[in-house]
Short mmCIF file of C-alpha atoms and ligand atoms in Angstrom, two decimals:
data_model
loop_
_atom_site.label_atom_id
_atom_site.label_comp_id
_atom_site.label_asym_id
_atom_site.label_seq_id
_atom_site.Cartn_x
_atom_site.Cartn_y
_atom_site.Cartn_z
CA MET J 1 -31.51 -59.15 84.37
CA GLY J 2 -30.54 -57.77 87.61
CA ILE J 3 -33.18 -58.10 90.71
CA ILE J 4 -34.39 -54.83 93.22
CA ASN J 5 -36.36 -56.64 95.64
CA ALA J 6 -38.76 -53.61 97.50
CA THR J 7 -39.39 -55.53 100.46
CA PRO J 8 -38.57 -55.84 103.78
CA ASP J 9 -38.88 -59.88 104.19
CA SER J 10 -37.07 -60.69 101.17
CA PHE J 11 -34.57 -63.53 101.70
CA SER J 12 -31.39 -61.68 100.10
CA ASP J 13 -31.20 -58.80 100.04
CA GLY J 14 -34.53 -56.70 100.13
CA ALA J 15 -34.41 -55.88 104.27
CA GLU J 16 -31.08 -53.89 102.92
CA LEU J 17 -33.21 -51.12 101.20
CA GLN J 18 -34.77 -49.95 104.74
CA LYS J 19 -33.28 -47.25 106.13
CA LEU J 20 -31.79 -47.77 109.53
CA GLY J 21 -33.41 -46.25 112.87
CA THR J 22 -37.19 -46.09 111.00
CA ASP J 23 -39.91 -48.56 112.55
CA SER J 24 -42.21 -48.23 109.99
CA PHE J 25 -40.86 -49.87 106.02
CA GLN J 26 -39.15 -46.96 104.52
CA LEU J 27 -37.68 -47.82 101.37
CA ASP J 28 -33.84 -46.29 101.01
CA ILE J 29 -34.22 -44.96 96.90
CA ASP J 30 -31.25 -44.09 96.81
CA LYS J 31 -29.55 -47.15 98.05
CA ALA J 32 -31.91 -48.77 94.97
CA LEU J 33 -30.49 -46.35 92.73
CA SER J 34 -26.70 -46.42 93.34
CA ARG J 35 -27.89 -51.07 92.95
CA ALA J 36 -29.15 -50.69 90.14
CA GLU J 37 -26.46 -48.12 88.16
CA ALA J 38 -23.81 -50.72 89.54
CA MET J 39 -25.58 -53.98 87.99
CA VAL J 40 -26.12 -51.69 84.94
CA GLY J 41 -22.62 -51.36 85.25
CA GLU J 42 -22.14 -54.44 85.53
CA GLY J 43 -23.76 -55.23 82.43
CA ALA J 44 -27.42 -55.72 83.15
CA VAL J 45 -29.52 -55.29 80.45
CA PHE J 46 -32.49 -55.51 82.64
CA ILE J 47 -33.98 -54.47 86.28
CA ASP J 48 -36.28 -56.37 87.90
CA VAL J 49 -38.99 -54.53 90.67
CA GLY J 50 -40.46 -56.40 92.97
CA GLY J 51 -42.21 -55.14 96.15
CA GLU J 52 -44.14 -58.78 96.72
CA SER J 53 -42.12 -61.33 98.11
CA THR J 54 -42.39 -64.40 96.26
CA ARG J 55 -40.49 -66.17 98.49
CA PRO J 56 -41.56 -69.90 99.57
CA GLY J 57 -43.70 -68.40 102.85
CA ALA J 58 -44.06 -65.17 102.18
CA ALA J 59 -46.62 -62.98 103.76
CA LEU J 60 -49.50 -61.48 101.41
CA VAL J 61 -48.98 -57.91 100.97
CA SER J 62 -52.01 -54.86 99.29
CA GLU J 63 -51.42 -52.88 96.69
CA GLN J 64 -51.36 -50.09 97.87
CA GLU J 65 -48.04 -51.33 99.89
CA GLU J 66 -47.06 -52.70 97.01
CA LEU J 67 -47.91 -49.03 94.65
CA ASP J 68 -45.19 -47.31 97.54
CA ARG J 69 -42.64 -50.00 97.74
CA VAL J 70 -41.72 -49.61 93.56
CA ILE J 71 -43.12 -46.92 91.61
CA PRO J 72 -41.47 -44.55 93.59
CA ILE J 73 -37.99 -46.95 92.83
CA ILE J 74 -38.86 -47.35 89.13
CA GLU J 75 -39.29 -43.44 88.23
CA ALA J 76 -35.50 -43.07 90.22
CA ILE J 77 -34.30 -45.36 87.24
CA ARG J 78 -35.94 -44.21 84.46
CA ALA J 79 -35.13 -40.57 85.78
CA ARG J 80 -31.31 -41.45 85.89
CA LEU J 81 -30.57 -44.91 83.99
CA ASP J 82 -30.75 -46.08 80.16
CA VAL J 83 -32.28 -49.45 81.23
CA CYS J 84 -35.23 -51.19 80.34
CA ILE J 85 -37.25 -51.67 84.20
CA SER J 86 -39.41 -54.43 84.70
CA ALA J 87 -42.06 -54.39 87.53
CA ASP J 88 -42.57 -57.79 89.10
CA THR J 89 -45.94 -57.71 89.87
CA SER J 90 -49.34 -60.13 89.41
CA SER J 91 -51.40 -56.86 90.69
CA ALA J 92 -53.45 -55.20 87.10
CA THR J 93 -53.15 -51.78 89.35
CA VAL J 94 -49.59 -52.27 89.42
CA MET J 95 -49.15 -52.87 86.27
CA ARG J 96 -50.52 -50.32 84.77
CA GLU J 97 -48.78 -47.66 87.28
CA ALA J 98 -46.00 -49.03 86.72
CA ILE J 99 -45.41 -48.93 82.90
CA SER J 100 -46.81 -44.80 83.46
CA SER J 101 -43.98 -44.16 85.14
CA GLY J 102 -41.19 -46.31 82.74
CA ALA J 103 -41.15 -50.06 82.69
CA GLU J 104 -41.11 -51.76 79.60
CA LEU J 105 -41.78 -55.46 80.83
CA ILE J 106 -43.66 -57.22 83.17
CA ASN J 107 -42.04 -60.11 85.20
CA ASP J 108 -45.76 -61.89 86.63
CA VAL J 109 -44.75 -65.22 88.28
CA ARG J 110 -48.84 -65.94 88.05
CA ALA J 111 -48.22 -65.22 84.16
CA LEU J 112 -51.21 -62.58 84.41
CA SER J 113 -53.43 -64.94 85.80
CA THR J 114 -54.39 -62.17 87.83
CA PRO J 115 -58.47 -60.34 87.45
CA GLY J 116 -57.56 -57.79 84.98
CA ALA J 117 -53.47 -58.64 84.26
CA ILE J 118 -53.75 -59.38 80.66
CA GLU J 119 -55.99 -56.40 79.77
CA ALA J 120 -53.75 -54.10 81.74
CA VAL J 121 -50.75 -55.54 79.31
CA SER J 122 -52.70 -55.52 76.33
CA ALA J 123 -53.66 -52.13 76.64
CA SER J 124 -49.59 -51.09 76.86
CA LYS J 125 -47.00 -51.50 74.47
CA ALA J 126 -45.46 -53.35 77.17
CA ALA J 127 -43.66 -57.40 77.03
CA VAL J 128 -44.45 -59.04 79.26
CA CYS J 129 -42.41 -62.83 81.08
CA LEU J 130 -45.24 -65.81 81.89
CA MET J 131 -43.20 -68.14 84.65
CA HIS J 132 -45.15 -71.75 86.20
CA MET J 133 -46.46 -72.09 88.84
CA GLN J 134 -47.90 -74.72 91.21
CA GLY J 135 -49.82 -73.55 93.99
CA LYS J 136 -48.95 -70.09 95.43
CA PRO J 137 -46.37 -68.61 96.92
CA SER J 138 -47.57 -68.57 100.54
CA THR J 139 -47.85 -72.70 100.73
CA MET J 140 -46.15 -74.34 97.45
CA GLN J 141 -42.81 -74.94 99.45
CA ASN J 142 -44.51 -76.08 102.42
CA ASN J 143 -45.43 -79.64 101.83
CA LEU J 144 -43.54 -80.96 98.75
CA SER J 145 -45.02 -83.86 98.40
CA GLN J 146 -48.19 -81.81 97.18
CA ALA J 147 -45.61 -80.57 94.45
CA SER J 148 -46.74 -82.92 92.38
CA TYR J 149 -46.84 -83.38 88.41
CA GLU J 150 -47.14 -86.98 85.65
CA SER J 151 -44.23 -85.34 83.57
CA VAL J 152 -42.66 -81.84 85.43
CA VAL J 153 -42.07 -80.67 82.13
CA GLU J 154 -45.03 -81.74 80.30
CA GLU J 155 -46.65 -79.87 82.70
CA VAL J 156 -45.00 -76.34 82.68
CA PHE J 157 -44.69 -76.75 79.61
CA GLU J 158 -49.15 -77.08 78.51
CA PHE J 159 -48.92 -74.60 80.82
CA LEU J 160 -47.21 -72.24 79.38
CA ARG J 161 -48.28 -72.76 76.12
CA GLY J 162 -52.18 -72.33 77.14
CA ARG J 163 -50.54 -68.84 78.92
CA VAL J 164 -49.24 -68.35 75.45
CA GLU J 165 -52.28 -68.53 73.64
CA SER J 166 -54.79 -66.75 76.12
CA CYS J 167 -52.35 -63.99 75.66
CA SER J 168 -52.63 -63.88 72.14
CA ALA J 169 -56.00 -63.98 71.59
CA GLN J 170 -56.49 -61.34 73.84
CA GLY J 171 -54.42 -58.48 72.10
CA ILE J 172 -49.98 -59.24 73.54
CA PRO J 173 -48.49 -60.49 70.59
CA ARG J 174 -45.76 -63.30 70.78
CA SER J 175 -43.11 -60.60 69.63
CA ARG J 176 -44.30 -59.50 73.67
CA LEU J 177 -43.87 -62.36 75.35
CA LEU J 178 -40.88 -64.33 77.01
CA ILE J 179 -41.58 -67.38 78.41
CA ASP J 180 -39.85 -68.68 82.25
CA PRO J 181 -40.56 -72.71 83.86
CA GLY J 182 -40.34 -70.57 87.28
CA PHE J 183 -37.70 -73.22 89.04
CA GLY J 184 -37.99 -73.39 92.55
CA PHE J 185 -42.30 -72.04 92.55
CA GLY J 186 -43.90 -75.45 93.69
CA LYS J 187 -41.15 -78.00 92.70
CA THR J 188 -39.26 -80.42 94.07
CA VAL J 189 -34.96 -80.29 94.03
CA GLU J 190 -35.40 -83.20 92.14
CA HIS J 191 -38.71 -81.06 89.77
CA ASN J 192 -35.98 -78.23 89.27
CA TYR J 193 -32.72 -80.52 88.20
CA LEU J 194 -35.00 -82.37 85.28
CA LEU J 195 -36.15 -78.73 83.94
CA LEU J 196 -32.92 -77.62 84.06
CA LYS J 197 -31.76 -81.07 81.81
CA LYS J 198 -34.95 -80.46 79.55
CA LEU J 199 -34.65 -77.28 79.35
CA THR J 200 -34.28 -77.46 75.70
CA HIS J 201 -37.96 -78.77 74.75
CA PHE J 202 -39.16 -75.01 76.01
CA SER J 203 -36.99 -74.36 72.65
CA GLY J 204 -40.76 -76.03 71.13
CA LEU J 205 -42.43 -72.66 71.97
CA GLU J 206 -40.28 -70.74 69.87
CA LEU J 207 -40.16 -67.73 72.58
CA PRO J 208 -36.85 -66.26 74.45
CA MET J 209 -36.57 -68.17 78.05
CA LEU J 210 -35.73 -66.56 80.46
CA VAL J 211 -34.41 -68.22 83.47
CA GLY J 212 -33.90 -67.60 87.23
CA VAL J 213 -32.20 -70.12 89.58
CA SER J 214 -29.95 -67.30 91.38
CA ARG J 215 -29.14 -68.23 95.37
CA LYS J 216 -32.02 -70.56 94.75
CA SER J 217 -32.72 -73.66 97.71
CA MET J 218 -32.52 -75.35 94.76
CA ILE J 219 -28.85 -74.52 94.91
CA GLY J 220 -29.00 -75.14 98.64
CA ALA J 221 -29.90 -78.51 98.94
CA VAL J 222 -27.18 -80.07 96.11
CA THR J 223 -24.44 -77.24 98.11
CA GLY J 224 -25.04 -77.82 101.56
CA ARG J 225 -24.60 -73.66 101.27
CA ALA J 226 -26.61 -70.55 102.98
CA VAL J 227 -27.97 -68.18 101.02
CA ASP J 228 -25.09 -65.78 100.11
CA LYS J 229 -22.77 -69.01 100.02
CA ARG J 230 -24.68 -69.96 97.01
CA LEU J 231 -22.51 -67.15 93.66
CA ALA J 232 -20.86 -70.58 92.18
CA GLY J 233 -23.81 -73.14 92.58
CA SER J 234 -26.24 -70.43 90.42
CA ILE J 235 -23.29 -70.01 87.66
CA ALA J 236 -23.30 -73.09 86.99
CA ALA J 237 -26.68 -73.99 86.80
CA THR J 238 -26.99 -70.37 84.94
CA THR J 239 -24.41 -72.02 82.79
CA PHE J 240 -26.76 -75.23 82.01
CA ALA J 241 -29.50 -72.77 81.10
CA LEU J 242 -27.40 -71.40 78.56
CA ILE J 243 -26.19 -73.98 76.91
CA SER J 244 -30.04 -75.04 76.59
CA GLY J 245 -31.62 -71.46 75.02
CA ALA J 246 -32.07 -69.66 78.01
CA LYS J 247 -31.91 -66.13 76.82
CA VAL J 248 -33.17 -63.04 79.74
CA ILE J 249 -30.93 -64.98 82.97
CA ARG J 250 -32.72 -63.11 86.18
CA THR J 251 -29.62 -62.33 89.23
CA HIS J 252 -28.87 -60.78 92.41
CA ASP J 253 -24.96 -61.21 91.23
CA VAL J 254 -24.79 -59.28 87.66
CA ALA J 255 -20.55 -58.99 87.57
CA ALA J 256 -20.49 -62.97 87.20
CA THR J 257 -23.84 -63.82 85.30
CA MET J 258 -22.09 -61.45 83.00
CA ASP J 259 -19.01 -63.28 82.85
CA ALA J 260 -20.65 -66.97 82.99
CA ILE J 261 -22.92 -65.75 79.23
CA ARG J 262 -19.77 -64.80 78.31
CA VAL J 263 -17.76 -67.78 78.17
CA ASN J 264 -20.99 -69.46 76.96
CA SER J 265 -21.23 -67.15 73.73
CA ALA J 266 -17.47 -67.79 73.15
CA TYR J 267 -18.24 -71.38 73.31
CA SER J 268 -20.99 -71.67 71.43
CA SER J 269 -19.70 -69.51 69.36
CA ALA J 270 -16.12 -72.09 68.28
CA GLU J 271 -15.68 -73.84 65.05
C1 7PJ T 301 -38.16 -65.87 89.66
C2 7PJ T 301 -39.03 -64.77 89.85
C3 7PJ T 301 -37.91 -66.56 88.47
C4 7PJ T 301 -39.07 -65.16 87.28
C5 7PJ T 301 -38.49 -64.75 91.40
C6 7PJ T 301 -36.45 -65.49 93.94
C7 7PJ T 301 -37.49 -65.75 94.30
N1 7PJ T 301 -39.48 -63.94 89.19
N2 7PJ T 301 -39.30 -63.42 91.05
N3 7PJ T 301 -38.53 -65.63 87.26
N4 7PJ T 301 -37.73 -66.02 91.01
N5 7PJ T 301 -39.70 -64.67 86.00
O1 7PJ T 301 -35.42 -64.68 93.11
O2 7PJ T 301 -35.61 -66.51 94.24
O3 7PJ T 301 -37.17 -67.03 88.79
S1 7PJ T 301 -38.64 -64.21 93.78
#
């Protein structure tokens, strides 16, 4: 899953999508489209389009702003590329608009907890990725001594199990669900690595698992590298996730990630 961040404040790529020379945030649809095209050429099966930066400390955006950012990009990708479009949003309105513009997957870091979100997805045929987060993006990584778990693995598992149950009970069958432990969302570096080490535990939910570690601070924390120098570390973490059964890897670097996936497939099928 390749990432397109349609946000002016995204920590790693969004600002590049601003048209040079304009004051107001003006998405360059062509640039987003050519990035999507490149990622599909490199092997991406999903393109994840997000208009709300969920990076730690990010400002909230209005629903209208989110719509203005993501819908034109989803429409442009739908018209030009044969790829599964994922809409990274927690807003029921944005979900509905994204789906009617061609998105087939809703990637929700709030696991459909926003009012109307479950209904928006259940009224459609879209799949949904349910992610775990403790706290909220604006503050979750501010004071990590507040990120507290008795057992991070058990608590994330129980949270996801509960969300899967709610979805099933409200008309979204399991065949349309993916799960994601939510690396970096209200978790210390230690929590993140323990989750990574125990990832096979989540096979107990019997649903495909999506993992996103690309360029995250858990990689920076142990390598000492800046955001744009975290590829090797991200690939190392990705390999552990793949060995533990992750089925979808959300990444800024599709070509390198596809190589890791191919090496893992060869390794896993060797006899
Ligand atoms: C994730 C995400 C993730 C899912 C972000 C970043 C922060 N969605 N959206 N899983 N991370 N499903 O890319 O660093 O880990 S935004």
